[in-house]
mmCIF file of C-alpha atoms and ligand atoms in Angstrom:
data_model
loop_
_atom_site.group_PDB
_atom_site.id
_atom_site.type_symbol
_atom_site.label_atom_id
_atom_site.label_comp_id
_atom_site.label_asym_id
_atom_site.label_seq_id
_atom_site.Cartn_x
_atom_site.Cartn_y
_atom_site.Cartn_z
ATOM 1 C CA MET W 171 31.412 97.715 81.170
ATOM 2 C CA ALA W 172 29.820 94.361 79.987
ATOM 3 C CA SER W 173 33.153 92.670 80.327
ATOM 4 C CA ARG W 174 33.332 93.911 84.045
ATOM 5 C CA LEU W 175 30.201 92.144 84.725
ATOM 6 C CA GLY W 176 31.649 89.125 83.196
ATOM 7 C CA THR W 177 34.508 89.484 85.634
ATOM 8 C CA VAL W 178 32.088 89.504 88.508
ATOM 9 C CA ARG W 179 30.497 86.453 87.184
ATOM 10 C CA LYS W 180 33.777 84.719 86.877
ATOM 11 C CA ARG W 181 34.647 85.521 90.503
ATOM 12 C CA LEU W 182 31.126 83.964 91.379
ATOM 13 C CA ALA W 183 32.039 80.879 89.417
ATOM 14 C CA ASP W 184 35.446 80.646 91.208
ATOM 15 C CA LEU W 185 33.829 80.844 94.609
ATOM 16 C CA GLY W 186 31.090 78.402 93.685
ATOM 17 C CA ALA W 187 28.344 80.973 94.291
ATOM 18 C CA ASP W 188 25.022 81.661 92.570
ATOM 19 C CA ALA W 189 24.978 85.391 92.940
ATOM 20 C CA ALA W 190 26.809 88.484 94.227
ATOM 21 C CA LEU W 191 25.274 91.271 96.179
ATOM 22 C CA LEU W 192 27.662 94.338 95.864
ATOM 23 C CA THR W 193 27.378 97.218 98.293
ATOM 24 C CA PHE W 194 30.639 98.911 97.666
ATOM 25 C CA LEU W 195 29.923 102.008 95.688
ATOM 26 C CA PRO W 196 33.350 102.363 94.031
ATOM 27 C CA ASP W 197 32.957 98.768 92.842
ATOM 28 C CA ILE W 198 29.348 99.492 91.589
ATOM 29 C CA ARG W 199 30.683 102.522 89.810
ATOM 30 C CA TRP W 200 33.475 100.232 88.281
ATOM 31 C CA ALA W 201 30.965 97.535 87.305
ATOM 32 C CA VAL W 202 27.966 99.420 85.777
ATOM 33 C CA GLY W 203 28.882 103.218 85.951
ATOM 34 C CA PHE W 204 26.674 104.590 88.686
ATOM 35 C CA THR W 205 28.288 107.497 90.457
ATOM 36 C CA GLY W 206 25.561 108.184 93.116
ATOM 37 C CA SER W 207 25.651 107.620 96.747
ATOM 38 C CA ASN W 208 23.132 104.848 97.377
ATOM 39 C CA GLY W 209 22.553 101.677 95.492
ATOM 40 C CA VAL W 210 23.099 97.847 95.463
ATOM 41 C CA LEU W 211 24.142 95.787 92.612
ATOM 42 C CA LEU W 212 23.069 92.188 92.265
ATOM 43 C CA VAL W 213 24.796 89.992 89.699
ATOM 44 C CA THR W 214 23.779 86.434 88.799
ATOM 45 C CA PRO W 215 25.138 84.405 85.890
ATOM 46 C CA ASP W 216 22.451 85.511 83.549
ATOM 47 C CA ALA W 217 20.978 88.801 85.069
ATOM 48 C CA ALA W 218 22.267 91.903 86.821
ATOM 49 C CA HIS W 219 19.701 94.291 88.860
ATOM 50 C CA PHE W 220 20.769 97.634 90.152
ATOM 51 C CA VAL W 221 18.525 99.004 93.014
ATOM 52 C CA THR W 222 18.653 102.485 94.155
ATOM 53 C CA ASP W 223 16.333 105.114 95.814
ATOM 54 C CA GLY W 224 14.147 107.900 94.292
ATOM 55 C CA ARG W 225 16.793 110.539 94.454
ATOM 56 C CA TYR W 226 18.829 108.771 91.731
ATOM 57 C CA GLU W 227 16.217 107.600 89.291
ATOM 58 C CA ALA W 228 17.119 109.979 86.527
ATOM 59 C CA GLN W 229 20.844 109.563 87.267
ATOM 60 C CA ALA W 230 20.691 105.825 87.037
ATOM 61 C CA GLU W 231 18.908 105.908 83.878
ATOM 62 C CA ARG W 232 21.655 108.050 82.380
ATOM 63 C CA GLU W 233 24.573 106.200 83.877
ATOM 64 C CA VAL W 234 23.875 102.477 84.431
ATOM 65 C CA GLU W 235 25.031 100.146 81.824
ATOM 66 C CA GLY W 236 24.351 96.381 81.696
ATOM 67 C CA ALA W 237 21.837 96.096 84.743
ATOM 68 C CA GLU W 238 18.261 96.388 85.030
ATOM 69 C CA ILE W 239 17.482 99.426 87.100
ATOM 70 C CA HIS W 240 14.911 99.291 90.125
ATOM 71 C CA VAL W 241 13.887 102.310 92.010
ATOM 72 C CA PRO W 242 11.755 101.067 95.094
ATOM 73 C CA GLY W 243 12.443 103.824 97.517
ATOM 74 C CA TYR W 244 14.620 103.563 100.524
ATOM 75 C CA LYS W 245 14.061 99.960 101.503
ATOM 76 C CA LEU W 246 16.350 98.401 99.078
ATOM 77 C CA PHE W 247 17.112 95.124 100.776
ATOM 78 C CA GLU W 248 13.257 94.552 101.439
ATOM 79 C CA TYR W 249 12.611 95.223 97.804
ATOM 80 C CA ILE W 250 15.358 92.600 96.791
ATOM 81 C CA ALA W 251 13.612 90.100 99.096
ATOM 82 C CA GLU W 252 10.029 90.841 97.952
ATOM 83 C CA HIS W 253 10.815 90.618 94.175
ATOM 84 C CA ALA W 254 13.156 87.584 94.656
ATOM 85 C CA LEU W 255 15.799 89.451 92.649
ATOM 86 C CA LEU W 256 18.518 86.777 93.775
ATOM 87 C CA GLY W 257 16.400 84.129 92.194
ATOM 88 C CA GLU W 258 16.353 80.435 93.506
ATOM 89 C CA PRO W 259 17.693 79.305 96.707
ATOM 90 C CA GLY W 260 21.454 79.295 96.607
ATOM 91 C CA THR W 261 24.545 80.897 97.801
ATOM 92 C CA CYS W 262 25.100 84.805 97.350
ATOM 93 C CA VAL W 263 28.356 86.318 98.100
ATOM 94 C CA VAL W 264 28.419 89.654 99.917
ATOM 95 C CA GLN W 265 31.327 92.057 100.305
ATOM 96 C CA SER W 266 32.380 91.569 103.957
ATOM 97 C CA ASP W 267 34.821 94.574 103.795
ATOM 98 C CA HIS W 268 31.797 96.850 102.911
ATOM 99 C CA LEU W 269 28.721 95.507 104.656
ATOM 100 C CA THR W 270 27.937 95.956 108.333
ATOM 101 C CA VAL W 271 27.032 93.240 110.594
ATOM 102 C CA ALA W 272 23.565 94.659 110.906
ATOM 103 C CA GLN W 273 22.963 94.749 107.297
ATOM 104 C CA LEU W 274 24.133 90.928 106.956
ATOM 105 C CA ASP W 275 21.683 90.151 109.832
ATOM 106 C CA ARG W 276 18.908 92.020 107.878
ATOM 107 C CA LEU W 277 19.598 90.310 104.640
ATOM 108 C CA ARG W 278 19.669 86.858 106.319
ATOM 109 C CA GLY W 279 16.378 87.663 108.056
ATOM 110 C CA LEU W 280 14.669 88.752 104.835
ATOM 111 C CA MET W 281 15.876 86.007 102.635
ATOM 112 C CA GLN W 282 16.220 82.841 104.534
ATOM 113 C CA VAL W 283 16.437 80.640 101.450
ATOM 114 C CA ILE W 284 19.608 82.211 100.437
ATOM 115 C CA ARG W 285 22.922 81.423 101.938
ATOM 116 C CA PHE W 286 24.976 84.705 102.302
ATOM 117 C CA GLN W 287 28.522 84.039 102.153
ATOM 118 C CA PRO W 288 30.981 86.799 103.154
ATOM 119 C CA ALA W 289 33.860 87.377 100.849
ATOM 120 C CA SER W 290 36.646 89.683 101.466
ATOM 121 C CA LYS W 291 38.489 91.551 98.673
ATOM 122 C CA LEU W 292 35.908 90.256 96.306
ATOM 123 C CA LEU W 293 37.057 92.444 93.252
ATOM 124 C CA VAL W 294 40.156 94.070 94.329
ATOM 125 C CA GLU W 295 42.433 92.517 91.673
ATOM 126 C CA ALA W 296 40.102 93.127 88.880
ATOM 127 C CA VAL W 297 39.494 96.788 89.918
ATOM 128 C CA ALA W 298 43.378 97.177 90.363
ATOM 129 C CA THR W 299 43.868 96.046 86.661
ATOM 130 C CA LYS W 300 43.326 99.416 85.017
ATOM 131 C CA SER W 301 42.133 99.703 81.443
ATOM 132 C CA ASP W 302 43.810 102.217 79.068
ATOM 133 C CA ASP W 303 40.817 104.579 79.653
ATOM 134 C CA GLU W 304 41.266 104.409 83.340
ATOM 135 C CA ILE W 305 45.055 105.183 83.115
ATOM 136 C CA GLU W 306 44.092 108.233 80.983
ATOM 137 C CA ARG W 307 41.824 109.483 83.640
ATOM 138 C CA ILE W 308 44.433 109.275 86.367
ATOM 139 C CA ARG W 309 46.925 110.753 83.993
ATOM 140 C CA ALA W 310 44.517 113.706 83.527
ATOM 141 C CA ALA W 311 43.917 114.151 87.219
ATOM 142 C CA GLN W 312 47.770 114.049 87.817
ATOM 143 C CA LYS W 313 48.388 116.611 85.038
ATOM 144 C CA ILE W 314 46.253 118.983 86.915
ATOM 145 C CA THR W 315 48.089 118.388 90.066
ATOM 146 C CA ASP W 316 51.338 118.847 88.204
ATOM 147 C CA SER W 317 50.224 122.176 86.801
ATOM 148 C CA VAL W 318 48.771 123.315 90.276
ATOM 149 C CA PHE W 319 52.311 122.582 91.851
ATOM 150 C CA THR W 320 54.192 124.507 89.013
ATOM 151 C CA ASP W 321 52.079 127.615 89.642
ATOM 152 C CA LEU W 322 52.025 127.258 93.517
ATOM 153 C CA LEU W 323 55.768 127.521 93.805
ATOM 154 C CA SER W 324 55.806 131.308 93.609
ATOM 155 C CA MET W 325 53.452 131.421 96.634
ATOM 156 C CA VAL W 326 55.656 129.227 98.878
ATOM 157 C CA LYS W 327 57.737 131.672 100.834
ATOM 158 C CA PRO W 328 58.250 132.839 104.541
ATOM 159 C CA GLY W 329 55.229 134.429 106.041
ATOM 160 C CA VAL W 330 52.695 132.343 104.073
ATOM 161 C CA ALA W 331 50.520 130.183 106.256
ATOM 162 C CA GLU W 332 49.981 126.517 105.445
ATOM 163 C CA LEU W 333 46.304 127.075 105.265
ATOM 164 C CA ASP W 334 46.680 129.880 102.614
ATOM 165 C CA LEU W 335 48.713 127.313 100.432
ATOM 166 C CA SER W 336 46.156 124.553 101.050
ATOM 167 C CA ALA W 337 43.182 126.923 100.116
ATOM 168 C CA GLU W 338 45.119 127.709 96.909
ATOM 169 C CA ILE W 339 45.582 124.068 96.121
ATOM 170 C CA VAL W 340 41.928 123.332 96.566
ATOM 171 C CA TYR W 341 40.851 126.253 94.432
ATOM 172 C CA GLN W 342 43.239 125.719 91.674
ATOM 173 C CA HIS W 343 42.350 121.976 91.308
ATOM 174 C CA LEU W 344 38.693 122.969 90.992
ATOM 175 C CA LYS W 345 39.380 125.838 88.670
ATOM 176 C CA ARG W 346 41.391 123.488 86.351
ATOM 177 C CA GLY W 347 38.743 120.821 86.036
ATOM 178 C CA CYS W 348 38.720 118.505 89.071
ATOM 179 C CA GLU W 349 35.313 117.706 90.385
ATOM 180 C CA TRP W 350 36.681 117.596 93.856
ATOM 181 C CA MET W 351 39.769 116.884 95.931
ATOM 182 C CA ALA W 352 41.062 113.428 96.291
ATOM 183 C CA PHE W 353 41.839 114.304 99.978
ATOM 184 C CA GLU W 354 42.545 117.303 102.344
ATOM 185 C CA PRO W 355 45.728 118.643 101.056
ATOM 186 C CA ILE W 356 48.811 118.327 103.371
ATOM 187 C CA VAL W 357 50.943 121.450 103.622
ATOM 188 C CA ALA W 358 53.363 120.959 106.559
ATOM 189 C CA SER W 359 56.280 123.192 107.189
ATOM 190 C CA GLY W 360 59.304 122.860 109.470
ATOM 191 C CA ALA W 361 58.735 120.462 112.468
ATOM 192 C CA ARG W 362 55.272 119.900 111.461
ATOM 193 C CA GLY W 363 56.535 118.179 108.310
ATOM 194 C CA ALA W 364 57.543 115.343 110.717
ATOM 195 C CA LEU W 365 53.805 114.419 111.108
ATOM 196 C CA PRO W 366 53.171 112.409 107.982
ATOM 197 C CA HIS W 367 49.390 113.209 107.937
ATOM 198 C CA ALA W 368 49.459 116.853 109.282
ATOM 199 C CA HIS W 369 46.569 119.092 108.764
ATOM 200 C CA PRO W 370 47.337 122.441 107.292
ATOM 201 C CA SER W 371 47.646 125.063 110.078
ATOM 202 C CA ALA W 372 47.633 128.683 110.490
ATOM 203 C CA ASN W 373 51.509 128.464 111.066
ATOM 204 C CA ALA W 374 53.535 130.668 108.763
ATOM 205 C CA ILE W 375 56.400 129.276 106.763
ATOM 206 C CA GLU W 376 59.753 130.264 108.176
ATOM 207 C CA PRO W 377 63.043 130.786 106.316
ATOM 208 C CA GLY W 378 65.043 127.557 106.119
ATOM 209 C CA ASP W 379 61.843 125.391 106.540
ATOM 210 C CA MET W 380 61.299 122.285 104.344
ATOM 211 C CA VAL W 381 57.697 122.113 103.439
ATOM 212 C CA VAL W 382 55.884 118.820 102.644
ATOM 213 C CA ILE W 383 53.016 119.397 100.073
ATOM 214 C CA ASP W 384 50.805 116.318 99.445
ATOM 215 C CA MET W 385 47.751 116.869 97.247
ATOM 216 C CA GLY W 386 45.550 115.283 94.734
ATOM 217 C CA GLY W 387 42.164 115.914 92.729
ATOM 218 C CA VAL W 388 39.613 113.776 91.243
ATOM 219 C CA LYS W 389 39.006 114.007 87.643
ATOM 220 C CA ASP W 390 36.265 111.802 85.860
ATOM 221 C CA GLY W 391 35.991 109.734 89.158
ATOM 222 C CA TYR W 392 39.796 109.111 89.125
ATOM 223 C CA SER W 393 42.313 110.390 91.757
ATOM 224 C CA SER W 394 45.662 111.996 91.481
ATOM 225 C CA ASP W 395 48.115 111.945 94.446
ATOM 226 C CA MET W 396 51.471 113.622 94.612
ATOM 227 C CA THR W 397 53.923 114.673 97.307
ATOM 228 C CA ARG W 398 56.819 117.034 96.849
ATOM 229 C CA THR W 399 58.978 118.570 99.570
ATOM 230 C CA VAL W 400 60.565 121.965 98.952
ATOM 231 C CA ALA W 401 63.075 124.154 100.921
ATOM 232 C CA VAL W 402 62.036 127.726 101.583
ATOM 233 C CA GLY W 403 65.693 129.287 101.806
ATOM 234 C CA GLU W 404 68.875 127.258 102.500
ATOM 235 C CA PRO W 405 67.630 124.222 104.525
ATOM 236 C CA GLY W 406 71.022 122.986 105.760
ATOM 237 C CA ASP W 407 73.066 119.911 105.413
ATOM 238 C CA GLU W 408 70.978 117.365 107.238
ATOM 239 C CA ALA W 409 67.835 118.281 105.343
ATOM 240 C CA ARG W 410 69.767 118.131 102.133
ATOM 241 C CA LYS W 411 71.212 114.741 103.015
ATOM 242 C CA VAL W 412 67.845 113.466 104.055
ATOM 243 C CA TYR W 413 66.174 114.684 101.034
ATOM 244 C CA GLN W 414 68.817 112.734 98.873
ATOM 245 C CA VAL W 415 68.154 109.560 100.732
ATOM 246 C CA VAL W 416 64.387 109.739 100.207
ATOM 247 C CA LEU W 417 64.872 110.585 96.580
ATOM 248 C CA ASP W 418 67.296 107.646 96.124
ATOM 249 C CA ALA W 419 64.895 105.352 97.836
ATOM 250 C CA GLN W 420 62.066 106.465 95.557
ATOM 251 C CA GLU W 421 63.987 106.143 92.384
ATOM 252 C CA ALA W 422 65.330 102.680 93.390
ATOM 253 C CA ALA W 423 61.660 101.675 94.128
ATOM 254 C CA ILE W 424 60.549 103.129 90.651
ATOM 255 C CA GLU W 425 63.354 101.462 88.949
ATOM 256 C CA SER W 426 62.409 98.002 90.302
ATOM 257 C CA ALA W 427 58.594 98.433 90.229
ATOM 258 C CA ARG W 428 56.746 95.911 87.882
ATOM 259 C CA SER W 429 53.898 93.611 87.976
ATOM 260 C CA GLY W 430 54.589 90.095 89.453
ATOM 261 C CA MET W 431 56.374 91.185 92.335
ATOM 262 C CA THR W 432 54.743 91.587 95.887
ATOM 263 C CA GLY W 433 54.026 94.909 97.484
ATOM 264 C CA ARG W 434 56.295 93.815 100.317
ATOM 265 C CA ASP W 435 59.236 93.206 97.854
ATOM 266 C CA LEU W 436 58.793 96.858 96.315
ATOM 267 C CA ASP W 437 58.430 98.224 99.886
ATOM 268 C CA GLN W 438 61.731 96.582 100.740
ATOM 269 C CA VAL W 439 63.598 98.119 97.801
ATOM 270 C CA ALA W 440 62.989 101.581 99.196
ATOM 271 C CA ARG W 441 63.365 100.605 102.850
ATOM 272 C CA LYS W 442 66.720 99.075 102.250
ATOM 273 C CA VAL W 443 68.067 102.483 100.882
ATOM 274 C CA ILE W 444 66.756 104.214 103.918
ATOM 275 C CA ASP W 445 67.912 101.600 106.328
ATOM 276 C CA ALA W 446 71.489 101.723 104.858
ATOM 277 C CA ALA W 447 71.564 105.560 105.347
ATOM 278 C CA GLY W 448 70.614 105.025 109.020
ATOM 279 C CA TYR W 449 67.157 106.327 108.828
ATOM 280 C CA GLY W 450 65.305 103.072 108.982
ATOM 281 C CA ASP W 451 63.238 104.105 112.093
ATOM 282 C CA ALA W 452 62.176 107.281 110.472
ATOM 283 C CA PHE W 453 60.383 105.660 107.483
ATOM 284 C CA SER W 454 57.299 105.121 109.666
ATOM 285 C CA HIS W 455 54.775 104.211 106.999
ATOM 286 C CA SER W 456 54.366 101.778 103.984
ATOM 287 C CA LEU W 457 55.816 102.661 100.527
ATOM 288 C CA GLY W 458 52.547 103.168 98.710
ATOM 289 C CA HIS W 459 48.988 102.189 97.708
ATOM 290 C CA GLY W 460 46.878 101.495 94.692
ATOM 291 C CA ILE W 461 44.965 104.436 93.295
ATOM 292 C CA GLY W 462 41.942 104.816 90.897
ATOM 293 C CA LEU W 463 38.347 105.287 91.699
ATOM 294 C CA GLN W 464 39.540 105.476 95.319
ATOM 295 C CA THR W 465 42.484 107.530 96.299
ATOM 296 C CA HIS W 466 43.723 104.637 98.512
ATOM 297 C CA GLU W 467 42.791 101.198 97.291
ATOM 298 C CA TRP W 468 44.244 97.674 96.992
ATOM 299 C CA PRO W 469 47.188 96.869 96.578
ATOM 300 C CA ALA W 470 49.129 98.248 99.559
ATOM 301 C CA LEU W 471 52.944 98.389 99.001
ATOM 302 C CA SER W 472 53.652 97.369 102.583
ATOM 303 C CA SER W 473 56.139 95.168 104.507
ATOM 304 C CA ARG W 474 53.102 93.297 105.893
ATOM 305 C CA VAL W 475 51.301 92.528 102.427
ATOM 306 C CA GLU W 476 52.374 89.604 100.187
ATOM 307 C CA ASP W 477 49.757 90.210 97.560
ATOM 308 C CA VAL W 478 51.236 90.011 93.934
ATOM 309 C CA LEU W 479 50.976 93.184 92.066
ATOM 310 C CA PRO W 480 48.901 92.915 88.927
ATOM 311 C CA VAL W 481 49.731 94.068 85.427
ATOM 312 C CA GLY W 482 48.032 97.618 84.790
ATOM 313 C CA ALA W 483 47.926 98.452 88.514
ATOM 314 C CA ALA W 484 48.393 102.041 89.259
ATOM 315 C CA VAL W 485 50.262 102.557 92.458
ATOM 316 C CA THR W 486 51.984 105.490 94.371
ATOM 317 C CA ILE W 487 55.580 105.191 95.433
ATOM 318 C CA GLU W 488 56.000 107.595 98.342
ATOM 319 C CA PRO W 489 58.830 106.923 100.716
ATOM 320 C CA GLY W 490 59.448 109.420 103.594
ATOM 321 C CA ILE W 491 61.770 110.178 106.424
ATOM 322 C CA TYR W 492 60.442 112.124 109.499
ATOM 323 C CA LEU W 493 62.717 113.418 112.211
ATOM 324 C CA PRO W 494 60.474 114.622 115.182
ATOM 325 C CA GLY W 495 61.068 118.198 116.121
ATOM 326 C CA LYS W 496 63.035 118.889 112.956
ATOM 327 C CA PHE W 497 61.453 118.269 109.548
ATOM 328 C CA GLY W 498 59.977 115.740 107.271
ATOM 329 C CA VAL W 499 60.658 114.731 103.725
ATOM 330 C CA ARG W 500 58.351 112.718 101.311
ATOM 331 C CA ILE W 501 58.400 112.317 97.717
ATOM 332 C CA GLU W 502 55.426 110.644 95.894
ATOM 333 C CA ASP W 503 54.785 109.724 92.264
ATOM 334 C CA ILE W 504 52.154 107.548 90.594
ATOM 335 C CA VAL W 505 53.416 104.697 88.374
ATOM 336 C CA VAL W 506 51.513 102.079 86.285
ATOM 337 C CA LEU W 507 53.023 98.668 86.276
ATOM 338 C CA SER W 508 53.703 96.267 83.424
ATOM 339 C CA GLU W 509 55.663 92.999 83.266
ATOM 340 C CA ASP W 510 58.930 94.755 82.405
ATOM 341 C CA GLY W 511 58.661 97.939 84.481
ATOM 342 C CA CYS W 512 56.371 100.832 85.008
ATOM 343 C CA VAL W 513 55.429 104.195 83.456
ATOM 344 C CA ASN W 514 55.619 107.225 85.663
ATOM 345 C CA LEU W 515 52.434 109.555 85.541
ATOM 346 C CA THR W 516 53.899 112.225 87.554
ATOM 347 C CA HIS W 517 55.965 114.899 85.982
ATOM 348 C CA SER W 518 56.809 117.661 88.545
ATOM 349 C CA PRO W 519 60.664 117.931 89.101
ATOM 350 C CA LYS W 520 62.107 116.030 91.955
ATOM 351 C CA GLU W 521 65.546 117.645 92.463
ATOM 352 C CA LEU W 522 65.479 119.655 95.706
ATOM 353 C CA LEU W 523 63.859 123.015 94.986
ATOM 354 C CA VAL W 524 65.270 125.714 97.107
ATOM 355 C CA LEU W 525 62.817 128.546 96.794
HETATM 356 ZN ZN1 ZN D 661 49.809 111.627 98.819
HETATM 357 ZN ZN1 ZN D 662 49.455 108.531 98.438
#
């Protein structure tokens, strides 16, 4: 944790600032370990202060490392101003992606000697560069998701409602040690599978349906995220062909994935395969996203994003093809990038399962 505060301080130095006021809870957790729902972290070159409310006094004492803890009650910004926790007049960076305009106005009103400087993506690169311990947590979460998938397959059959499968997915993740779900599971059968973010419905699976199952849990703060598409009975030639195109695209992207390339370049690897098969218009979202303390975090693997992917980033690779009125196919794994390739943390089978 101490080295993470050092990383924040290095960012300050790079930006020519005297302090940082962090308001994004996943970043605060990353920096000092606090897991509660309210708190602000101030970092200066020689001090760190964590300010929270009375509900979290005991929890902060137990969790927070490397910062002095303050528990003033609910008015955190007023306390920071009254106690001059930001020190001498100077420049303080704030997280412009995670602070409201009203909050910034309040800070400026309360501390007129401080120049508050909004900074976007303040810590994203540092947060994306996962430690071995963080990779192990993602691996542990994904291991649970893999085991839930294996055992779920016997339930995936005609007549079973999407919501029944979704309920089982949630129950089994919690039974197997997740503290909560990373996101609401997606179980989308038949034509509903063509909606990339369908909510599970009361619709029953029918013979011949392709079923898209996208799920993930949270274990020790870190998310898993996996999609598999299975066929319930013989799905037909078109679905088989589309499945193979998506799988080829996914495997080509995994084959190419490494740090130092841009998210856009990696997205292009998969998109080219899908374009060449004539389904370019049906791959309607980006290739993937970073994953860690948040299920969706920087970097985006997107045709619109030229950010360079750092060593140690955990990212999803999840191409899909969606044919309205027919079906959808998506396949998603989590990989960890290194300079010469990547390690796949997902172990569920990827050949088309016909149940
Ligand atoms: Zn997913
Ligand atoms: Zn995902």
